[in-house]
PDB file of C-alpha atoms in Angstrom:
ATOM      1  CA  UNK K  17       0.000   0.000   0.000  1.00 44.00           C
ATOM      2  CA  UNK K  18       2.796   2.399   0.886  1.00 43.00           C
ATOM      3  CA  UNK K  19       4.548   1.702  -2.370  1.00 46.00           C
ATOM      4  CA  UNK K  20       1.343   2.372  -4.330  1.00 47.00           C
ATOM      5  CA  UNK K  21       0.818   5.690  -2.524  1.00 46.00           C
ATOM      6  CA  UNK K  22       4.373   6.798  -3.204  1.00 43.00           C
ATOM      7  CA  UNK K  23       4.092   5.838  -6.833  1.00 49.00           C
ATOM      8  CA  UNK K  24       0.772   7.720  -7.151  1.00 50.00           C
ATOM      9  CA  UNK K  25       2.231  10.897  -5.665  1.00 48.00           C
ATOM     10  CA  UNK K  26       5.288  10.654  -7.863  1.00 48.00           C
ATOM     11  CA  UNK K  27       3.118  10.196 -10.952  1.00 50.00           C
ATOM     12  CA  UNK K  28       1.090  13.285 -10.000  1.00 49.00           C
ATOM     13  CA  UNK K  29       4.311  15.274  -9.620  1.00 48.00           C
ATOM     14  CA  UNK K  30       5.502  14.149 -13.020  1.00 48.00           C
ATOM     15  CA  UNK K  31       2.202  15.174 -14.623  1.00 47.00           C
ATOM     16  CA  UNK K  32       2.512  18.583 -12.994  1.00 47.00           C
ATOM     17  CA  UNK K  33       6.031  18.956 -14.316  1.00 47.00           C
ATOM     18  CA  UNK K  34       4.961  17.778 -17.746  1.00 47.00           C
ATOM     19  CA  UNK K  35       2.311  20.485 -17.869  1.00 49.00           C
ATOM     20  CA  UNK K  36       4.233  23.280 -16.170  1.00 51.00           C
ATOM     21  CA  UNK K  37       7.837  22.798 -17.272  1.00 45.00           C
ATOM     22  CA  UNK K  38       7.259  23.506 -20.982  1.00 47.00           C
ATOM     23  CA  UNK K  39       5.048  26.473 -20.047  1.00 45.00           C
ATOM     24  CA  UNK K  40       7.803  27.933 -17.891  1.00 44.00           C
ATOM     25  CA  UNK K  41      10.309  27.527 -20.685  1.00 44.00           C
ATOM     26  CA  UNK K  42       7.948  29.123 -23.179  1.00 45.00           C
ATOM     27  CA  UNK K  43       7.253  31.996 -20.755  1.00 42.00           C
ATOM     28  CA  UNK K  44      10.978  32.641 -20.401  1.00 44.00           C
ATOM     29  CA  UNK K  45      11.222  33.098 -24.134  1.00 42.00           C
ATOM     30  CA  UNK K  46       8.097  35.241 -24.377  1.00 43.00           C
ATOM     31  CA  UNK K  47       8.339  37.207 -21.179  1.00 47.00           C
ATOM     32  CA  UNK K  48      11.984  38.220 -20.704  1.00 48.00           C
ATOM     33  CA  UNK K  49      11.959  40.549 -23.681  1.00 48.00           C
ATOM     34  CA  UNK K  50       8.516  42.011 -23.003  1.00 45.00           C
ATOM     35  CA  UNK K  51       9.657  45.383 -21.510  1.00 48.00           C
ATOM     36  CA  UNK K  52      12.014  46.017 -24.371  1.00 46.00           C
ATOM     37  CA  UNK K  53       9.445  45.006 -26.940  1.00 47.00           C
ATOM     38  CA  UNK K  54       7.004  47.678 -25.715  1.00 47.00           C
ATOM     39  CA  UNK K  55       9.457  50.296 -26.954  1.00 47.00           C
ATOM     40  CA  UNK K  56       9.892  48.732 -30.376  1.00 51.00           C
ATOM     41  CA  UNK K  57       7.735  49.077 -33.411  1.00 48.00           C
ATOM     42  CA  UNK K  58       4.728  46.873 -33.932  1.00 49.00           C
ATOM     43  CA  UNK K  59       6.436  44.991 -36.766  1.00 51.00           C
ATOM     44  CA  UNK K  60       9.573  44.284 -34.761  1.00 53.00           C
ATOM     45  CA  UNK K  61       7.520  43.116 -31.776  1.00 54.00           C
ATOM     46  CA  UNK K  62       5.463  40.713 -33.853  1.00 56.00           C
ATOM     47  CA  UNK K  63       8.582  39.243 -35.455  1.00 59.00           C
ATOM     48  CA  UNK K  64      10.255  38.742 -32.087  1.00 59.00           C
ATOM     49  CA  UNK K  65       7.222  37.001 -30.656  1.00 57.00           C
ATOM     50  CA  UNK K  66       6.903  34.736 -33.648  1.00 60.00           C
ATOM     51  CA  UNK K  67      10.539  33.717 -33.134  1.00 61.00           C
ATOM     52  CA  UNK K  68       9.985  33.063 -29.428  1.00 53.00           C
ATOM     53  CA  UNK K  69       6.846  31.084 -30.167  1.00 50.00           C
ATOM     54  CA  UNK K  70       8.739  28.890 -32.601  1.00 57.00           C
ATOM     55  CA  UNK K  71      11.294  28.160 -29.863  1.00 53.00           C
ATOM     56  CA  UNK K  72       8.482  27.251 -27.482  1.00 47.00           C
ATOM     57  CA  UNK K  73       6.979  24.824 -29.998  1.00 53.00           C
ATOM     58  CA  UNK K  74      10.343  23.074 -30.327  1.00 49.00           C
ATOM     59  CA  UNK K  75      11.196  22.996 -26.612  1.00 48.00           C
ATOM     60  CA  UNK K  76       7.803  21.917 -25.244  1.00 51.00           C
ATOM     61  CA  UNK K  77       7.646  18.498 -26.905  1.00 53.00           C
ATOM     62  CA  UNK K  78      11.275  17.838 -25.952  1.00 51.00           C
ATOM     63  CA  UNK K  79      10.515  18.587 -22.313  1.00 50.00           C
ATOM     64  CA  UNK K  80       7.439  16.383 -22.397  1.00 54.00           C
ATOM     65  CA  UNK K  81       9.515  13.559 -23.858  1.00 52.00           C
ATOM     66  CA  UNK K  82      12.122  13.977 -21.111  1.00 48.00           C
ATOM     67  CA  UNK K  83       9.522  13.704 -18.355  1.00 45.00           C
ATOM     68  CA  UNK K  84       7.799  10.767 -20.039  1.00 48.00           C
ATOM     69  CA  UNK K  85      11.064   8.867 -20.388  1.00 48.00           C
ATOM     70  CA  UNK K  86      11.736   9.412 -16.689  1.00 45.00           C
ATOM     71  CA  UNK K  87       8.332   7.966 -15.837  1.00 44.00           C
ATOM     72  CA  UNK K  88       9.062   4.853 -17.873  1.00 44.00           C
ATOM     73  CA  UNK K  89      12.114   4.197 -15.722  1.00 47.00           C
ATOM     74  CA  UNK K  90      10.121   4.257 -12.501  1.00 44.00           C
ATOM     75  CA  UNK K  91       9.746   0.830 -10.868  1.00 46.00           C
ATOM     76  CA  UNK K  92       6.423  -0.904 -11.322  1.00 45.00           C
ATOM     77  CA  UNK K  93       4.832  -3.305  -8.878  1.00 45.00           C
ATOM     78  CA  UNK K  94       7.646  -5.439  -7.527  1.00 43.00           C
ATOM     79  CA  UNK K  95       7.709  -9.032  -8.667  1.00 43.00           C
ATOM     80  CA  UNK K  96      10.491 -11.542  -8.436  1.00 45.00           C
ATOM     81  CA  UNK K  97      11.362 -15.139  -9.122  1.00 52.00           C
ATOM     82  CA  UNK K  98      13.340 -15.607  -5.953  1.00 61.00           C
ATOM     83  CA  UNK K  99      10.689 -17.972  -4.648  1.00 68.00           C
ATOM     84  CA  UNK K 100       9.590 -21.238  -6.231  1.00 70.00           C
ATOM     85  CA  UNK K 101       6.312 -21.182  -8.114  1.00 82.00           C
ATOM     86  CA  UNK K 102       3.544 -23.307  -6.668  1.00 88.00           C
ATOM     87  CA  UNK K 103       3.276 -26.807  -8.101  1.00 93.00           C
ATOM     88  CA  UNK K 104       0.041 -27.588  -6.289  1.00 94.00           C
ATOM     89  CA  UNK K 105       1.864 -29.710  -3.721  1.00 95.00           C
ATOM     90  CA  UNK K 106       0.155 -30.797  -0.513  1.00 94.00           C
ATOM     91  CA  UNK K 107       2.154 -28.971   2.156  1.00 92.00           C
ATOM     92  CA  UNK K 108       0.427 -30.505   5.161  1.00 95.00           C
ATOM     93  CA  UNK K 109       2.984 -33.319   5.520  1.00 96.00           C
ATOM     94  CA  UNK K 110       6.272 -31.677   4.587  1.00 96.00           C
ATOM     95  CA  UNK K 111       9.375 -33.182   6.155  1.00 96.00           C
ATOM     96  CA  UNK K 112       7.728 -36.547   6.889  1.00 98.00           C
ATOM     97  CA  UNK K 113       8.948 -39.989   5.899  1.00 98.00           C
ATOM     98  CA  UNK K 114       5.701 -40.535   3.957  1.00 98.00           C
ATOM     99  CA  UNK K 115       6.552 -37.697   1.565  1.00 98.00           C
ATOM    100  CA  UNK K 116      10.215 -38.685   1.407  1.00 98.00           C
ATOM    101  CA  UNK K 117       9.438 -42.196   0.133  1.00 98.00           C
ATOM    102  CA  UNK K 118       8.317 -41.126  -3.392  1.00 98.00           C
ATOM    103  CA  UNK K 119      11.633 -39.306  -3.917  1.00 98.00           C
ATOM    104  CA  UNK K 120      13.540 -42.403  -2.815  1.00 98.00           C
ATOM    105  CA  UNK K 121      11.423 -44.423  -5.246  1.00 98.00           C
ATOM    106  CA  UNK K 122      12.616 -42.170  -8.069  1.00 98.00           C
ATOM    107  CA  UNK K 123      16.202 -42.920  -7.120  1.00 97.00           C
ATOM    108  CA  UNK K 124      15.564 -46.681  -6.987  1.00 97.00           C
ATOM    109  CA  UNK K 125      13.947 -46.598 -10.422  1.00 97.00           C
ATOM    110  CA  UNK K 126      16.982 -44.790 -11.812  1.00 97.00           C
ATOM    111  CA  UNK K 127      19.364 -47.238 -10.135  1.00 96.00           C
ATOM    112  CA  UNK K 128      17.544 -50.267 -11.547  1.00 95.00           C
ATOM    113  CA  UNK K 129      18.011 -48.868 -15.043  1.00 96.00           C
ATOM    114  CA  UNK K 130      21.790 -48.901 -14.631  1.00 94.00           C
ATOM    115  CA  UNK K 131      21.685 -52.694 -14.690  1.00 91.00           C
ATOM    116  CA  UNK K 132      19.993 -52.814 -18.094  1.00 90.00           C
ATOM    117  CA  UNK K 133      21.984 -53.426 -21.264  1.00 86.00           C
ATOM    118  CA  UNK K 134      19.982 -50.778 -23.091  1.00 87.00           C
ATOM    119  CA  UNK K 135      17.955 -47.820 -21.895  1.00 91.00           C
ATOM    120  CA  UNK K 136      14.470 -46.887 -23.029  1.00 91.00           C
ATOM    121  CA  UNK K 137      11.690 -44.691 -21.724  1.00 89.00           C
ATOM    122  CA  UNK K 138       9.586 -47.625 -20.521  1.00 91.00           C
ATOM    123  CA  UNK K 139      12.123 -48.253 -17.774  1.00 93.00           C
ATOM    124  CA  UNK K 140      11.209 -44.885 -16.256  1.00 95.00           C
ATOM    125  CA  UNK K 141       7.427 -44.973 -16.742  1.00 95.00           C
ATOM    126  CA  UNK K 142       6.812 -44.319 -13.025  1.00 95.00           C
ATOM    127  CA  UNK K 143       8.698 -40.999 -13.060  1.00 97.00           C
ATOM    128  CA  UNK K 144       6.727 -37.923 -14.220  1.00 97.00           C
ATOM    129  CA  UNK K 145       8.063 -36.278 -17.367  1.00 97.00           C
ATOM    130  CA  UNK K 146       6.398 -32.876 -16.916  1.00 97.00           C
ATOM    131  CA  UNK K 147       8.128 -30.228 -14.825  1.00 97.00           C
ATOM    132  CA  UNK K 148       5.230 -29.443 -12.500  1.00 97.00           C
ATOM    133  CA  UNK K 149       4.444 -33.088 -11.720  1.00 98.00           C
ATOM    134  CA  UNK K 150       8.110 -33.923 -11.147  1.00 98.00           C
ATOM    135  CA  UNK K 151       8.766 -30.962  -8.879  1.00 98.00           C
ATOM    136  CA  UNK K 152       5.534 -31.530  -6.953  1.00 98.00           C
ATOM    137  CA  UNK K 153       6.941 -34.800  -5.585  1.00 98.00           C
ATOM    138  CA  UNK K 154       9.901 -32.907  -4.120  1.00 98.00           C
ATOM    139  CA  UNK K 155       7.835 -29.941  -2.905  1.00 97.00           C
ATOM    140  CA  UNK K 156       5.581 -32.191  -0.846  1.00 97.00           C
ATOM    141  CA  UNK K 157       8.623 -33.059   1.281  1.00 98.00           C
ATOM    142  CA  UNK K 158      10.629 -29.817   1.135  1.00 96.00           C
ATOM    143  CA  UNK K 159      10.434 -27.084   3.747  1.00 93.00           C
ATOM    144  CA  UNK K 160       7.687 -24.693   2.583  1.00 88.00           C
ATOM    145  CA  UNK K 161       8.247 -21.015   1.880  1.00 76.00           C
ATOM    146  CA  UNK K 162       7.660 -18.968   5.043  1.00 63.00           C
ATOM    147  CA  UNK K 163       5.243 -16.062   5.367  1.00 57.00           C
ATOM    148  CA  UNK K 164       8.193 -13.727   5.811  1.00 62.00           C
ATOM    149  CA  UNK K 165       9.773 -14.895   2.555  1.00 60.00           C
ATOM    150  CA  UNK K 166       6.489 -14.332   0.726  1.00 59.00           C
ATOM    151  CA  UNK K 167       6.144 -10.836   2.210  1.00 63.00           C
ATOM    152  CA  UNK K 168       9.685  -9.881   1.196  1.00 61.00           C
ATOM    153  CA  UNK K 169       9.187 -11.242  -2.303  1.00 63.00           C
ATOM    154  CA  UNK K 170       5.855  -9.483  -2.836  1.00 63.00           C
ATOM    155  CA  UNK K 171       7.184  -6.207  -1.405  1.00 72.00           C
ATOM    156  CA  UNK K 172      10.708  -6.316  -2.829  1.00 72.00           C
ATOM    157  CA  UNK K 173      10.638  -2.619  -3.799  1.00 69.00           C
ATOM    158  CA  UNK K 174       9.653  -1.493  -0.306  1.00 71.00           C
ATOM    159  CA  UNK K 175      12.093  -3.864   1.421  1.00 68.00           C
ATOM    160  CA  UNK K 176      14.940  -2.656  -0.780  1.00 71.00           C
ATOM    161  CA  UNK K 177      14.383   1.070  -0.222  1.00 70.00           C
ATOM    162  CA  UNK K 178      13.817   0.702   3.538  1.00 78.00           C
ATOM    163  CA  UNK K 179      16.879  -1.571   3.778  1.00 70.00           C
ATOM    164  CA  UNK K 180      14.691  -4.304   5.234  1.00 70.00           C
ATOM    165  CA  UNK K 181      13.504  -2.201   8.189  1.00 69.00           C
ATOM    166  CA  UNK K 182      11.452  -4.465  10.477  1.00 69.00           C
ATOM    167  CA  UNK K 183      10.858  -2.197  13.447  1.00 75.00           C
ATOM    168  CA  UNK K 184      12.943  -0.510  16.178  1.00 81.00           C
ATOM    169  CA  UNK K 185      15.672  -2.638  17.770  1.00 78.00           C
ATOM    170  CA  UNK K 186      15.008  -5.477  15.327  1.00 73.00           C
ATOM    171  CA  UNK K 187      17.467  -6.863  12.761  1.00 70.00           C
ATOM    172  CA  UNK K 188      16.799  -6.092   9.084  1.00 71.00           C
ATOM    173  CA  UNK K 189      14.520  -8.508   7.240  1.00 65.00           C
ATOM    174  CA  UNK K 190      17.359  -9.578   4.971  1.00 65.00           C
ATOM    175  CA  UNK K 191      19.811 -10.387   7.742  1.00 60.00           C
ATOM    176  CA  UNK K 192      21.817 -13.544   7.155  1.00 51.00           C
ATOM    177  CA  UNK K 193      20.503 -15.142  10.340  1.00 53.00           C
ATOM    178  CA  UNK K 194      16.999 -15.245   8.851  1.00 57.00           C
ATOM    179  CA  UNK K 195      17.938 -16.925   5.567  1.00 59.00           C
ATOM    180  CA  UNK K 196      16.169 -20.332   5.389  1.00 67.00           C
ATOM    181  CA  UNK K 197      19.253 -22.277   4.334  1.00 83.00           C
ATOM    182  CA  UNK K 198      17.631 -25.720   4.101  1.00 89.00           C
ATOM    183  CA  UNK K 199      14.687 -24.490   2.037  1.00 89.00           C
ATOM    184  CA  UNK K 200      17.066 -22.708  -0.320  1.00 89.00           C
ATOM    185  CA  UNK K 201      19.264 -25.788  -0.732  1.00 94.00           C
ATOM    186  CA  UNK K 202      16.253 -28.034  -1.307  1.00 96.00           C
ATOM    187  CA  UNK K 203      14.898 -25.631  -3.893  1.00 94.00           C
ATOM    188  CA  UNK K 204      18.214 -25.611  -5.762  1.00 95.00           C
ATOM    189  CA  UNK K 205      18.711 -29.386  -5.569  1.00 97.00           C
ATOM    190  CA  UNK K 206      15.174 -30.002  -6.786  1.00 97.00           C
ATOM    191  CA  UNK K 207      15.781 -27.768  -9.807  1.00 97.00           C
ATOM    192  CA  UNK K 208      19.046 -29.527 -10.622  1.00 98.00           C
ATOM    193  CA  UNK K 209      17.317 -32.909 -10.427  1.00 98.00           C
ATOM    194  CA  UNK K 210      14.638 -31.717 -12.832  1.00 98.00           C
ATOM    195  CA  UNK K 211      17.144 -30.333 -15.342  1.00 98.00           C
ATOM    196  CA  UNK K 212      19.128 -33.587 -15.325  1.00 98.00           C
ATOM    197  CA  UNK K 213      15.992 -35.706 -15.655  1.00 98.00           C
ATOM    198  CA  UNK K 214      14.549 -33.525 -18.422  1.00 98.00           C
ATOM    199  CA  UNK K 215      17.795 -33.858 -20.397  1.00 97.00           C
ATOM    200  CA  UNK K 216      17.684 -37.637 -19.996  1.00 97.00           C
ATOM    201  CA  UNK K 217      14.053 -37.811 -21.154  1.00 97.00           C
ATOM    202  CA  UNK K 218      14.851 -35.729 -24.229  1.00 96.00           C
ATOM    203  CA  UNK K 219      17.762 -38.035 -25.079  1.00 96.00           C
ATOM    204  CA  UNK K 220      15.594 -41.138 -24.568  1.00 96.00           C
ATOM    205  CA  UNK K 221      12.976 -39.711 -26.928  1.00 96.00           C
ATOM    206  CA  UNK K 222      15.663 -38.972 -29.510  1.00 96.00           C
ATOM    207  CA  UNK K 223      17.031 -42.500 -29.176  1.00 94.00           C
ATOM    208  CA  UNK K 224      13.556 -43.942 -29.724  1.00 94.00           C
ATOM    209  CA  UNK K 225      13.093 -42.074 -33.022  1.00 95.00           C
ATOM    210  CA  UNK K 226      16.723 -42.130 -34.207  1.00 95.00           C
ATOM    211  CA  UNK K 227      18.143 -45.441 -32.927  1.00 92.00           C
ATOM    212  CA  UNK K 228      21.069 -45.370 -35.355  1.00 93.00           C
ATOM    213  CA  UNK K 229      22.168 -41.927 -34.188  1.00 94.00           C
ATOM    214  CA  UNK K 230      21.733 -42.418 -30.446  1.00 90.00           C
ATOM    215  CA  UNK K 231      24.749 -42.758 -28.202  1.00 93.00           C
ATOM    216  CA  UNK K 232      24.417 -45.386 -25.431  1.00 93.00           C
ATOM    217  CA  UNK K 233      27.368 -43.814 -23.645  1.00 94.00           C
ATOM    218  CA  UNK K 234      25.676 -40.436 -23.593  1.00 95.00           C
ATOM    219  CA  UNK K 235      22.492 -41.966 -22.202  1.00 96.00           C
ATOM    220  CA  UNK K 236      24.482 -43.641 -19.439  1.00 95.00           C
ATOM    221  CA  UNK K 237      26.228 -40.360 -18.611  1.00 96.00           C
ATOM    222  CA  UNK K 238      22.897 -38.526 -18.367  1.00 97.00           C
ATOM    223  CA  UNK K 239      21.444 -41.275 -16.199  1.00 97.00           C
ATOM    224  CA  UNK K 240      24.357 -41.014 -13.772  1.00 97.00           C
ATOM    225  CA  UNK K 241      23.969 -37.225 -13.685  1.00 97.00           C
ATOM    226  CA  UNK K 242      20.282 -37.602 -12.784  1.00 98.00           C
ATOM    227  CA  UNK K 243      21.044 -40.091 -10.002  1.00 98.00           C
ATOM    228  CA  UNK K 244      23.658 -37.717  -8.594  1.00 98.00           C
ATOM    229  CA  UNK K 245      21.242 -34.781  -8.662  1.00 98.00           C
ATOM    230  CA  UNK K 246      18.576 -36.771  -6.786  1.00 98.00           C
ATOM    231  CA  UNK K 247      21.233 -37.927  -4.302  1.00 98.00           C
ATOM    232  CA  UNK K 248      22.171 -34.282  -3.661  1.00 98.00           C
ATOM    233  CA  UNK K 249      18.588 -33.600  -2.674  1.00 98.00           C
ATOM    234  CA  UNK K 250      18.266 -36.701  -0.491  1.00 98.00           C
ATOM    235  CA  UNK K 251      21.483 -35.784   1.321  1.00 97.00           C
ATOM    236  CA  UNK K 252      19.578 -32.869   2.880  1.00 97.00           C
ATOM    237  CA  UNK K 253      17.174 -35.240   4.660  1.00 97.00           C
ATOM    238  CA  UNK K 254      17.906 -36.526   8.177  1.00 97.00           C
ATOM    239  CA  UNK K 255      19.913 -39.800   7.875  1.00 97.00           C
ATOM    240  CA  UNK K 256      17.478 -41.773  10.038  1.00 97.00           C
ATOM    241  CA  UNK K 257      14.504 -40.661   7.939  1.00 97.00           C
ATOM    242  CA  UNK K 258      16.365 -41.507   4.723  1.00 97.00           C
ATOM    243  CA  UNK K 259      17.168 -45.006   5.990  1.00 97.00           C
ATOM    244  CA  UNK K 260      13.518 -45.586   6.892  1.00 97.00           C
ATOM    245  CA  UNK K 261      12.338 -44.255   3.528  1.00 98.00           C
ATOM    246  CA  UNK K 262      14.789 -46.514   1.692  1.00 97.00           C
ATOM    247  CA  UNK K 263      13.328 -49.505   3.545  1.00 96.00           C
ATOM    248  CA  UNK K 264       9.760 -48.543   2.651  1.00 96.00           C
ATOM    249  CA  UNK K 265      10.366 -47.629  -1.000  1.00 95.00           C
ATOM    250  CA  UNK K 266       9.784 -50.295  -3.621  1.00 82.00           C
TER     251      UNK K 266
END
């Protein structure tokens, strides 16, 4: 709300300048010579005013353009991609073994494929191939985004220009002690797992349509990269929970 009010007042000021600034410039051309012009002939006065008016016509649009270009540079409503977009995940059981099991199942499916002489997409039928569905499995276990993170993201402009002011005798909002390290690491590891998996799926699809051009070695390399990316995510889970999830996963 504060940001909107400030932006509204600033816009009003710019409109005032846009209307008044060219007028002031034109007045300086027309008015400064007025006393002297009263002592000149009617012909000379008319010629001088026509010249001043022509200057006003040239300067006014230029001034308007200057003010308009300044307005374009003003920040609009703050929006950022610092936070993960919602995947529709159920966040009521985050951090539980029940939501960790599906991620472990992905790893086991990938590991089983390493024992096959040839790779094909049917081996990975249980793993979602769309970004939202894949990431949703991870989001249902990951630490959710806090209210404070959402507030800072939605009010990035205000937080930036107040230097994260959060009240008297309180640390700034962006202080390092408040950074949710685990959530950030999980978010990054989840994204890396998706990128690796998406690359593998694309290569599997290429191999299915161009079997003579496919490289088995490249498929194996991409598979190992995907397993490593999922392992990086699972390493953030408590060891005891990971052991239990491994025992439950099929």
